[in-house]
């Protein structure tokens, strides 16, 4: 994972801006942080185990007249989090320094080879070999770009690199299978793992493709293929505002992003609705709706849970058999894909290594569609077509608004396919579309009326060591997602389970020390869910219920109740997850955890 940034500028404040950029990249990893800044003909390196703010404290008061520098925030893979293993890494003479995101798979053999030639290594990382390889090749008299070309062609695995050398006020870069974006400013240029890192200074960006490398100076950009061929890439203008990438007064990004969901859903849905007929407009499909015979959804984590809800939508509304698979499992199976399969890769970041691997495998036998939030990300470039969620930047490691916008888009896709295939009538489509358009205001209404109660419930849940989340039918994936949210940020063990399965095993766990969160909004299976509640109550289990409408019997059985506005049955998953996100948030915050940067996790999992 890791976040990298490089700045080359005539405008100064290199150190301050690298640290500011790193803070925006910390969602990618926060085991250690480091900077390297070129002053005159020397490279100053400061790197430390710990977070960016700790490094910032240590560098307070240090001023570096400089035009170029790089920074790194690490999610450890090779070598424990420690000062020597922190990036940037340098060659033997300290004349070449780089920050790396990715994994060099052949680093052991390269290290042996370089040791044999007298190179001295200071860390246990895979990344350090890159600095020594560059040293080796520049030592042979090659100019730096040639040395970089020879180096990248020796590396196996994934890498995004920003590199300094002590002889030039220039920044070198290269990319293969790890994200890297260039930012083009006035008298300054940037390279970073993600756009928010340099968004305060420019919104003109170039998304690099695999196999591209080059050089940035304050006034110019040169891009080459790894073969050495020079290429021209026009910049794209990003519409995300800086405010979207900042906390805007909220205590945490997660809380801000939970509150942004009404808008994010509106931004995702509105551009796809023909208002004259309330019909869905989707023009990007790589295969005609009537030809699709089978859908495969591949995704990880929260996006996988969105896929599970998508299966209900696509089967019930569009009448298409749909299979959902963990990308990490699918990529190593021998899948049997029926003819005319459409593969849908769902990913917030578009950079999840397992989803990319699964997509590559699925593309061997099917057309592919990405559902993604990040413009120009790897998954969008590899899929045959992309439908974008417009959630805006999601910074918190715990995914929230990406999930509800993914659900909204999957519902739109099902409505579109259902209409085109004659499974639903235009009237049925228009009815559900109008209800979806009204959903954002219902979400805002719920947040206004329920948040304080949800906060109290979150605090209560924080006193338990385990929790059970039960839901059925469309709300079974919501139970899984609610439990994932609780465990990833509060570190309370939580199980999501289909309510009807409880009697086949988990019921043995029930006693007063295990609270159960029931998703008990109106549905055709609500009576059955209520029976499950009775079973828990009679074993002295505590119950928190999410309900809609008047449910006196359920309220009677519950120790805590969260009220959700009444919506169409297909919309409950989208609104129901929001209070569960908040329960997790308030539990974690009460426990004093670092909500936006939970331990051991990173936002984009760009390694296997
Ligand atoms: O960027 P992606 O949607 O591909 O990420 C997939 C998962 O890594 C992600 O959803 C993860 O589970 C989140 N931490 C959940 O909050």
XYZ file of C-alpha atoms and ligand atoms in Angstrom:
624
model
C 0.000 0.000 0.000
C 1.871 3.148 1.197
C 1.478 6.736 0.026
C 4.153 8.564 -1.932
C 4.520 12.169 -3.027
C 7.122 14.199 -4.882
C 7.188 17.964 -5.464
C 9.461 19.910 -7.803
C 8.793 23.625 -7.608
C 10.107 27.141 -8.068
C 7.716 28.312 -5.354
C 9.352 26.829 -2.257
C 7.940 25.390 0.991
C 8.882 21.908 -0.201
C 9.109 20.418 3.300
C 5.798 21.872 4.526
C 3.941 20.816 1.430
C 5.363 17.287 1.366
C 4.191 16.852 4.963
C 0.771 18.300 4.112
C 0.496 15.931 1.136
C 1.549 12.964 3.269
C -1.199 13.742 5.773
C -3.716 13.404 2.945
C -2.149 10.084 1.985
C -1.999 8.612 5.478
C -5.144 6.621 4.769
C -2.865 4.410 2.652
C -0.624 3.434 5.556
C 0.712 4.921 8.755
C 3.404 2.624 10.136
C 6.179 5.121 9.441
C 6.802 8.371 7.605
C 9.748 10.010 5.915
C 10.916 12.823 3.669
C 13.932 13.404 1.454
C 14.764 16.947 0.345
C 17.536 18.032 -1.987
C 19.489 21.095 -0.847
C 22.392 22.267 -3.046
C 23.988 18.968 -4.035
C 23.028 16.955 -0.954
C 19.924 14.982 -0.090
C 18.646 15.380 3.457
C 16.627 12.350 4.683
C 14.488 12.168 7.804
C 12.416 9.030 8.459
C 10.823 7.540 11.525
C 8.515 4.809 12.753
C 5.178 6.432 13.639
C 2.753 8.848 12.070
C 3.290 11.893 9.901
C 2.484 14.356 12.705
C 5.288 12.854 14.797
C 7.778 13.365 11.984
C 6.412 16.885 11.515
C 7.098 17.666 15.188
C 10.680 16.494 14.833
C 11.240 18.630 11.752
C 9.681 21.763 13.246
C 11.973 24.723 12.742
C 14.115 22.947 10.130
C 14.236 24.982 6.927
C 15.484 23.689 3.635
C 16.037 26.027 0.690
C 15.066 23.515 -1.957
C 13.246 22.989 -5.240
C 12.619 19.251 -4.995
C 11.699 16.628 -2.435
C 9.791 13.386 -1.853
C 7.816 11.834 0.991
C 6.417 8.483 2.031
C 3.906 7.076 4.491
C 4.227 3.320 4.940
C 2.048 0.268 5.357
C 4.639 -2.366 6.182
C 4.949 -5.458 4.004
C 8.658 -6.427 3.882
C 10.378 -5.668 7.177
C 8.693 -4.597 10.419
C 7.797 -0.943 11.025
C 11.109 0.590 12.196
C 13.299 3.614 11.474
C 15.674 1.793 9.075
C 12.791 0.182 7.192
C 11.020 3.525 6.746
C 11.247 5.216 3.353
C 12.854 7.043 1.580
C 15.704 4.627 0.826
C 19.077 5.613 -0.572
C 21.956 4.095 -2.501
C 25.357 3.501 -0.883
C 26.519 7.091 -1.398
C 23.284 8.856 -0.492
C 23.109 10.383 -3.976
C 19.947 8.602 -5.099
C 16.881 8.477 -2.847
C 13.439 7.098 -3.532
C 10.017 6.366 -2.119
C 8.237 3.207 -3.258
C 4.709 1.864 -3.091
C 4.293 -1.789 -4.076
C 6.191 -5.045 -3.728
C 9.372 -6.080 -5.541
C 8.962 -9.830 -5.879
C 12.511 -10.578 -7.074
C 14.228 -8.388 -4.466
C 16.079 -11.294 -2.823
C 17.907 -12.276 -5.980
C 18.611 -8.626 -6.875
C 19.934 -8.031 -3.370
C 22.295 -10.998 -3.620
C 23.523 -9.799 -7.008
C 24.097 -6.238 -5.734
C 25.763 -7.409 -2.522
C 28.137 -9.394 -4.714
C 29.053 -6.108 -6.400
C 29.791 -4.451 -3.056
C 26.512 -2.644 -2.316
C 25.701 -2.214 1.376
C 22.084 -2.529 2.500
C 20.691 -0.758 5.532
C 17.108 -2.077 5.685
C 15.149 -5.305 5.379
C 12.853 -3.836 2.752
C 12.355 -4.949 -0.824
C 12.409 -1.277 -1.901
C 16.037 -0.531 -1.105
C 17.274 -2.699 -3.989
C 15.827 -0.146 -6.421
C 18.123 2.626 -5.148
C 21.162 0.348 -5.455
C 20.189 -0.816 -8.940
C 19.936 2.822 -10.018
C 23.338 3.472 -8.444
C 24.770 0.535 -10.352
C 23.423 1.706 -13.698
C 24.213 5.431 -13.302
C 27.722 4.378 -12.257
C 28.151 2.925 -15.727
C 27.915 6.434 -17.137
C 24.280 6.267 -18.244
C 22.115 9.355 -17.877
C 19.467 9.058 -15.185
C 16.555 8.255 -17.503
C 18.516 5.453 -19.130
C 19.463 4.084 -15.730
C 15.807 4.254 -14.679
C 14.757 2.421 -17.837
C 17.266 -0.368 -17.169
C 16.192 -0.524 -13.518
C 12.436 -0.793 -14.058
C 12.983 -3.514 -16.625
C 14.760 -5.609 -13.990
C 11.994 -5.308 -11.401
C 9.278 -7.950 -10.956
C 6.176 -7.108 -8.958
C 4.456 -3.771 -8.470
C 5.842 -0.317 -8.007
C 5.078 3.373 -7.999
C 8.307 5.309 -7.540
C 9.338 8.914 -6.935
C 13.096 9.423 -7.099
C 15.629 12.203 -6.393
C 19.250 12.378 -7.352
C 21.701 14.845 -5.857
C 22.821 16.236 -9.208
C 19.514 17.589 -10.587
C 16.554 19.698 -9.511
C 14.269 17.098 -11.036
C 11.931 14.386 -9.905
C 11.885 10.994 -11.630
C 8.949 8.603 -11.495
C 7.805 5.172 -12.711
C 4.678 3.112 -12.411
C 3.706 -0.567 -12.698
C 0.614 -1.998 -10.960
C 0.603 0.615 -8.160
C -1.157 3.950 -8.608
C 0.715 7.119 -9.528
C -0.745 10.430 -10.667
C 1.067 13.523 -11.910
C -0.209 17.003 -11.003
C 0.648 19.877 -13.326
C 0.895 23.301 -11.651
C 2.273 26.733 -12.556
C 6.043 26.661 -12.088
C 5.751 23.412 -10.196
C 4.776 19.803 -10.744
C 3.813 16.903 -8.529
C 3.658 13.115 -8.467
C 1.631 11.220 -5.857
C -0.273 8.033 -5.127
C -3.572 9.903 -5.142
C -4.946 13.272 -6.236
C -5.879 14.735 -2.786
C -2.142 14.796 -1.940
C -1.601 17.774 -4.250
C -5.171 19.033 -4.737
C -4.538 22.362 -2.893
C -2.019 23.295 -5.590
C -3.435 21.916 -8.828
C -6.383 20.013 -10.239
C -4.773 19.292 -13.643
C -3.668 15.690 -13.528
C -2.226 12.921 -15.665
C -3.032 9.354 -14.608
C -0.046 7.207 -15.448
C -0.539 3.787 -16.981
C 1.429 0.660 -16.194
C 4.809 0.681 -17.871
C 5.250 4.467 -17.835
C 8.095 6.478 -16.349
C 9.581 9.922 -16.742
C 10.942 13.153 -15.367
C 9.378 16.257 -13.820
C 10.993 19.671 -13.519
C 9.256 22.843 -12.256
C 8.303 23.712 -15.825
C 8.053 20.445 -17.672
C 6.976 16.834 -17.820
C 8.489 14.064 -19.930
C 6.761 10.669 -20.088
C 8.237 7.520 -21.616
C 7.244 3.893 -21.940
C 9.551 1.411 -20.225
C 10.801 0.645 -23.745
C 12.142 4.218 -23.949
C 9.557 5.526 -26.436
C 8.489 9.107 -25.592
C 4.717 9.651 -25.284
C 2.298 12.569 -24.989
C -0.519 12.407 -22.447
C -3.045 15.231 -22.172
C -4.016 16.274 -18.625
C -7.495 15.788 -17.153
C -9.138 18.355 -14.858
C -10.407 16.943 -11.568
C -13.639 18.390 -10.230
C -13.210 17.342 -6.591
C -12.930 20.380 -4.354
C -10.425 20.708 -1.555
C -13.273 20.948 0.960
C -14.340 17.452 -0.107
C -10.882 16.177 0.775
C -10.853 17.903 4.177
C -12.762 17.336 7.420
C -14.930 20.484 7.204
C -15.357 20.742 10.979
C -16.180 17.084 11.627
C -14.099 15.283 14.245
C -13.216 12.528 11.789
C -13.376 11.920 8.037
C -15.585 8.902 8.741
C -18.244 11.032 10.430
C -18.081 13.592 7.646
C -18.372 10.902 5.003
C -21.344 9.276 6.767
C -23.061 12.672 6.686
C -22.211 13.176 3.013
C -24.198 10.133 1.935
C -27.425 11.905 1.047
C -25.517 14.169 -1.335
C -23.293 11.381 -2.662
C -26.340 9.254 -3.521
C -27.982 12.235 -5.250
C -24.784 12.966 -7.202
C -24.570 9.335 -8.321
C -28.229 8.875 -9.235
C -29.337 12.239 -10.677
C -27.126 12.316 -13.789
C -28.480 8.905 -14.803
C -32.178 9.770 -14.707
C -34.235 10.964 -17.648
C -36.591 13.258 -15.734
C -39.309 13.212 -18.413
C -39.951 9.523 -17.849
C -38.084 8.830 -14.603
C -36.167 6.206 -16.521
C -32.554 5.113 -16.066
C -29.953 6.069 -18.666
C -26.931 3.792 -18.966
C -24.963 3.905 -22.190
C -21.653 2.389 -21.169
C -22.467 -1.335 -21.098
C -19.955 -3.448 -23.049
C -22.646 -6.029 -23.949
C -26.254 -5.579 -24.993
C -28.749 -5.999 -22.086
C -30.651 -8.754 -23.857
C -27.493 -10.748 -24.538
C -26.440 -10.986 -20.887
C -27.087 -14.454 -19.614
C -25.154 -14.418 -16.353
C -23.524 -11.821 -14.100
C -20.425 -12.332 -11.985
C -19.666 -9.714 -9.330
C -16.127 -9.661 -7.940
C -15.054 -7.408 -5.078
C -13.468 -7.261 -1.622
C -14.580 -6.116 1.823
C -17.340 -3.547 1.849
C -17.555 -3.570 -1.943
C -18.180 -7.336 -1.762
C -21.110 -6.673 0.578
C -22.460 -4.182 -1.965
C -22.183 -6.963 -4.538
C -24.274 -9.276 -2.319
C -27.100 -6.717 -2.275
C -26.566 -6.235 -6.023
C -27.299 -9.942 -6.531
C -30.805 -9.429 -5.107
C -31.350 -6.409 -7.352
C -30.051 -8.055 -10.516
C -31.893 -11.341 -9.997
C -35.205 -9.916 -8.755
C -35.453 -6.788 -10.915
C -33.468 -7.737 -14.028
C -34.070 -11.508 -13.959
C -30.373 -12.352 -14.502
C -28.647 -15.123 -12.604
C -25.935 -13.445 -10.550
C -23.003 -14.886 -8.686
C -20.891 -12.880 -6.209
C -17.349 -13.895 -5.412
C -14.558 -12.608 -3.213
C -11.976 -11.346 -5.690
C -9.193 -12.939 -3.625
C -10.876 -16.353 -4.000
C -12.004 -16.023 -7.593
C -8.565 -15.166 -8.914
C -7.132 -18.540 -7.873
C -10.079 -20.735 -8.858
C -10.768 -22.407 -12.165
C -13.989 -20.523 -12.807
C -16.675 -21.780 -15.158
C -18.107 -18.698 -16.845
C -21.216 -19.374 -18.931
C -21.244 -17.724 -22.377
C -22.443 -14.093 -22.360
C -21.346 -13.473 -18.807
C -20.946 -9.868 -17.728
C -18.333 -9.469 -14.981
C -18.802 -6.514 -12.655
C -15.775 -5.448 -10.587
C -16.925 -3.271 -7.681
C -14.279 -1.118 -6.004
C -14.144 2.256 -4.325
C -10.468 2.852 -4.998
C -10.087 0.969 -8.259
C -6.670 -0.105 -6.982
C -7.424 -3.208 -4.896
C -4.872 -5.804 -6.025
C -7.197 -8.796 -5.556
C -10.000 -7.173 -7.545
C -7.581 -6.270 -10.326
C -6.285 -9.874 -10.359
C -9.815 -11.298 -10.463
C -10.837 -8.864 -13.190
C -7.897 -9.929 -15.342
C -8.908 -13.571 -14.922
C -12.599 -12.896 -15.637
C -11.765 -10.892 -18.748
C -10.358 -14.038 -20.323
C -13.942 -15.324 -20.678
C -16.328 -12.395 -20.285
C -16.981 -8.734 -20.939
C -16.332 -6.543 -17.947
C -17.784 -3.512 -16.248
C -16.215 -1.566 -13.369
C -18.271 0.172 -10.680
C -15.727 2.531 -9.228
C -15.315 5.848 -7.408
C -11.877 6.952 -8.565
C -11.498 8.439 -12.004
C -8.702 6.898 -14.050
C -7.853 4.218 -11.470
C -6.393 0.871 -12.547
C -9.677 -1.058 -12.514
C -11.378 1.537 -14.709
C -8.550 1.291 -17.189
C -8.618 -2.492 -17.328
C -12.383 -3.024 -17.523
C -14.208 -2.788 -20.855
C -16.440 -0.053 -19.429
C -16.981 1.863 -16.187
C -19.944 3.238 -14.250
C -18.681 5.817 -11.771
C -20.093 6.373 -8.317
C -19.860 10.068 -7.490
C -19.161 9.791 -3.786
C -16.235 12.239 -3.912
C -12.967 11.361 -2.200
C -13.377 8.770 0.544
C -10.513 9.273 2.982
C -11.567 7.291 6.052
C -10.287 3.722 5.935
C -13.752 2.481 6.897
C -15.792 2.713 3.731
C -19.208 4.377 4.075
C -20.400 6.633 1.262
C -18.716 4.430 -1.325
C -20.978 1.576 -0.167
C -24.288 3.437 -0.381
C -23.406 4.892 -3.785
C -22.404 1.427 -5.024
C -25.807 0.107 -3.895
C -27.572 3.002 -5.639
C -25.697 2.353 -8.870
C -26.315 -1.404 -8.736
C -30.021 -0.665 -8.282
C -29.998 1.693 -11.284
C -28.221 -0.974 -13.333
C -30.808 -3.586 -12.347
C -33.664 -1.207 -13.237
C -32.115 -0.418 -16.600
C -31.484 -4.084 -17.428
C -34.911 -5.111 -16.128
C -36.637 -2.582 -18.380
C -34.539 -3.375 -21.443
C -35.135 -7.088 -20.965
C -38.877 -6.619 -20.429
C -38.798 -7.964 -16.856
C -40.239 -4.775 -15.375
C -42.539 -2.226 -16.991
C -41.524 1.420 -17.529
C -44.135 2.277 -14.853
C -42.498 -0.011 -12.298
C -39.115 1.476 -13.192
C -40.418 5.048 -12.840
C -42.002 4.244 -9.485
C -38.748 2.929 -7.989
C -36.699 5.709 -9.597
C -38.911 8.377 -8.005
C -38.519 6.670 -4.617
C -34.736 6.517 -5.073
C -34.691 10.215 -5.933
C -36.506 10.926 -2.656
C -34.092 8.824 -0.597
C -31.478 11.552 0.136
C -34.012 13.697 1.975
C -35.166 10.672 4.011
C -31.550 9.998 4.979
C -31.144 13.578 6.164
C -34.376 13.337 8.135
C -33.161 10.134 9.813
C -29.808 11.650 10.738
C -31.559 14.662 12.292
C -33.944 12.612 14.396
C -31.881 9.540 15.311
C -28.209 10.444 15.586
C -28.187 11.168 19.315
C -29.994 7.916 20.066
C -27.587 6.038 17.794
C -24.652 7.647 19.629
C -25.989 6.330 22.956
C -26.393 2.853 21.474
C -22.848 2.998 20.075
C -21.521 3.886 23.527
C -23.489 1.007 25.054
C -22.161 -1.472 22.441
C -18.618 -0.294 23.189
C -18.830 -1.959 26.622
C -19.183 -5.458 25.094
C -16.430 -7.668 23.718
C -18.587 -9.332 21.057
C -21.695 -8.483 19.063
C -23.985 -10.309 16.664
C -25.648 -8.638 13.669
C -28.647 -10.408 12.149
C -30.598 -9.595 9.013
C -32.431 -11.546 6.390
C -32.961 -11.420 2.611
C -31.851 -7.971 1.309
C -30.667 -7.077 4.789
C -28.429 -10.074 5.323
C -25.517 -8.326 3.534
C -26.273 -5.272 5.686
C -25.747 -7.408 8.791
C -22.361 -8.444 7.349
C -21.434 -4.852 6.579
C -22.628 -3.543 9.976
C -20.456 -6.156 11.703
C -17.453 -5.342 9.498
C -17.765 -1.643 10.369
C -17.855 -2.397 14.104
C -14.876 -4.723 14.083
C -12.595 -2.683 11.846
C -12.749 0.541 13.846
C -13.779 -0.455 17.408
C -11.870 -3.786 17.473
C -14.954 -5.401 19.056
C -15.465 -8.830 17.599
C -18.684 -8.846 15.573
C -20.378 -11.524 13.476
C -22.846 -10.805 10.716
C -25.222 -13.693 10.101
C -28.401 -14.446 8.162
C -31.098 -14.284 10.851
C -32.617 -17.601 9.756
C -29.285 -19.379 10.194
C -28.897 -18.358 13.836
C -30.697 -21.467 15.063
C -28.152 -23.637 13.235
C -25.239 -22.669 15.439
C -24.704 -19.105 16.676
C -27.667 -19.374 19.049
C -25.311 -21.310 21.326
C -23.448 -18.046 21.960
C -26.453 -16.126 23.229
C -26.495 -14.893 26.815
C -26.569 -11.499 28.520
C -22.975 -10.769 27.475
C -23.702 -10.851 23.728
C -25.826 -8.027 22.281
C -27.602 -8.673 18.986
C -28.299 -5.924 16.470
C -31.368 -6.872 14.430
C -32.150 -5.295 11.101
C -35.905 -5.457 11.429
C -37.266 -2.926 8.957
C -40.427 -3.819 7.021
C -40.026 -6.722 4.628
C -41.717 -9.915 3.572
C -39.569 -11.830 6.079
C -40.150 -9.525 9.061
C -42.372 -11.993 10.955
C -39.650 -14.581 10.729
C -37.052 -12.103 11.963
C -39.328 -11.311 14.905
C -39.420 -15.003 15.804
C -35.611 -14.990 15.862
C -35.813 -12.077 18.299
C -38.067 -14.077 20.591
C -35.495 -16.865 20.533
C -32.783 -14.435 21.640
C -34.930 -12.759 24.256
C -35.802 -16.057 25.864
C -32.063 -16.670 26.305
C -31.541 -13.287 28.020
C -29.731 -11.734 25.051
C -29.799 -7.938 24.693
C -31.418 -6.661 21.504
C -30.967 -3.469 19.503
C -33.409 -3.182 16.601
C -33.483 -1.113 13.470
C -37.168 -0.683 12.689
C -39.437 1.201 10.306
C -43.113 1.984 10.696
C -45.056 0.889 13.753
C -43.657 -2.333 15.220
C -44.965 -2.541 18.816
C -44.135 -6.259 19.172
C -40.538 -5.675 18.092
C -40.185 -2.602 20.285
C -41.393 -4.663 23.205
C -38.671 -7.236 22.609
C -35.914 -4.643 22.111
C -33.644 -2.952 24.644
C -32.799 -0.196 22.159
C -34.574 0.941 18.999
C -33.352 2.981 16.018
C -36.064 4.290 13.699
C -35.519 4.386 9.980
C -37.963 6.196 7.649
C -40.314 3.994 5.630
C -38.993 3.398 2.123
C -39.440 0.860 -0.651
C -38.191 -2.598 0.317
C -35.330 -2.348 -2.208
C -34.121 0.890 -0.652
C -33.868 -0.357 2.937
C -30.321 -1.736 2.503
C -29.156 1.724 1.434
C -30.671 3.570 4.376
C -30.274 0.799 6.994
C -26.499 0.681 6.825
C -26.181 4.344 7.801
C -27.201 3.947 11.480
C -24.983 0.869 11.686
C -22.031 2.900 10.393
C -22.797 5.443 13.108
C -23.083 2.802 15.840
C -19.588 1.611 14.896
C -18.282 5.173 14.704
C -19.586 6.215 18.124
C -18.433 2.953 19.751
C -14.916 3.398 18.361
C -14.764 7.094 19.207
C -15.960 6.429 22.767
C -13.210 3.840 23.134
C -10.720 6.488 22.015
C -9.616 4.669 18.877
C -8.128 6.358 15.861
C -11.310 6.050 13.818
C -9.929 7.172 10.458
C -6.775 5.087 10.709
C -7.631 1.816 12.437
C -4.718 -0.417 13.360
C -3.261 -2.798 10.762
C -5.512 -1.498 7.976
C -4.981 0.727 4.970
C -7.464 2.328 2.627
C -6.353 0.775 -0.642
C -5.118 -2.764 -0.397
C -2.766 -2.747 -3.351
C -0.970 -5.922 -2.268
C -2.255 -9.502 -2.205
O -11.331 0.114 -2.764
P -12.129 -1.160 -2.665
O -13.583 -0.929 -2.632
O -11.738 -2.162 -3.712
O -11.692 -1.771 -1.260
C -12.149 -3.020 -0.836
C -11.894 -3.239 0.630
O -10.519 -3.215 0.898
C -12.576 -2.194 1.494
O -13.946 -2.139 1.256
C -12.339 -2.508 2.993
O -13.014 -3.677 3.348
C -12.779 -1.329 3.860
N -11.829 -1.114 4.910
C -14.090 -1.530 4.517
O -14.470 -0.461 5.307
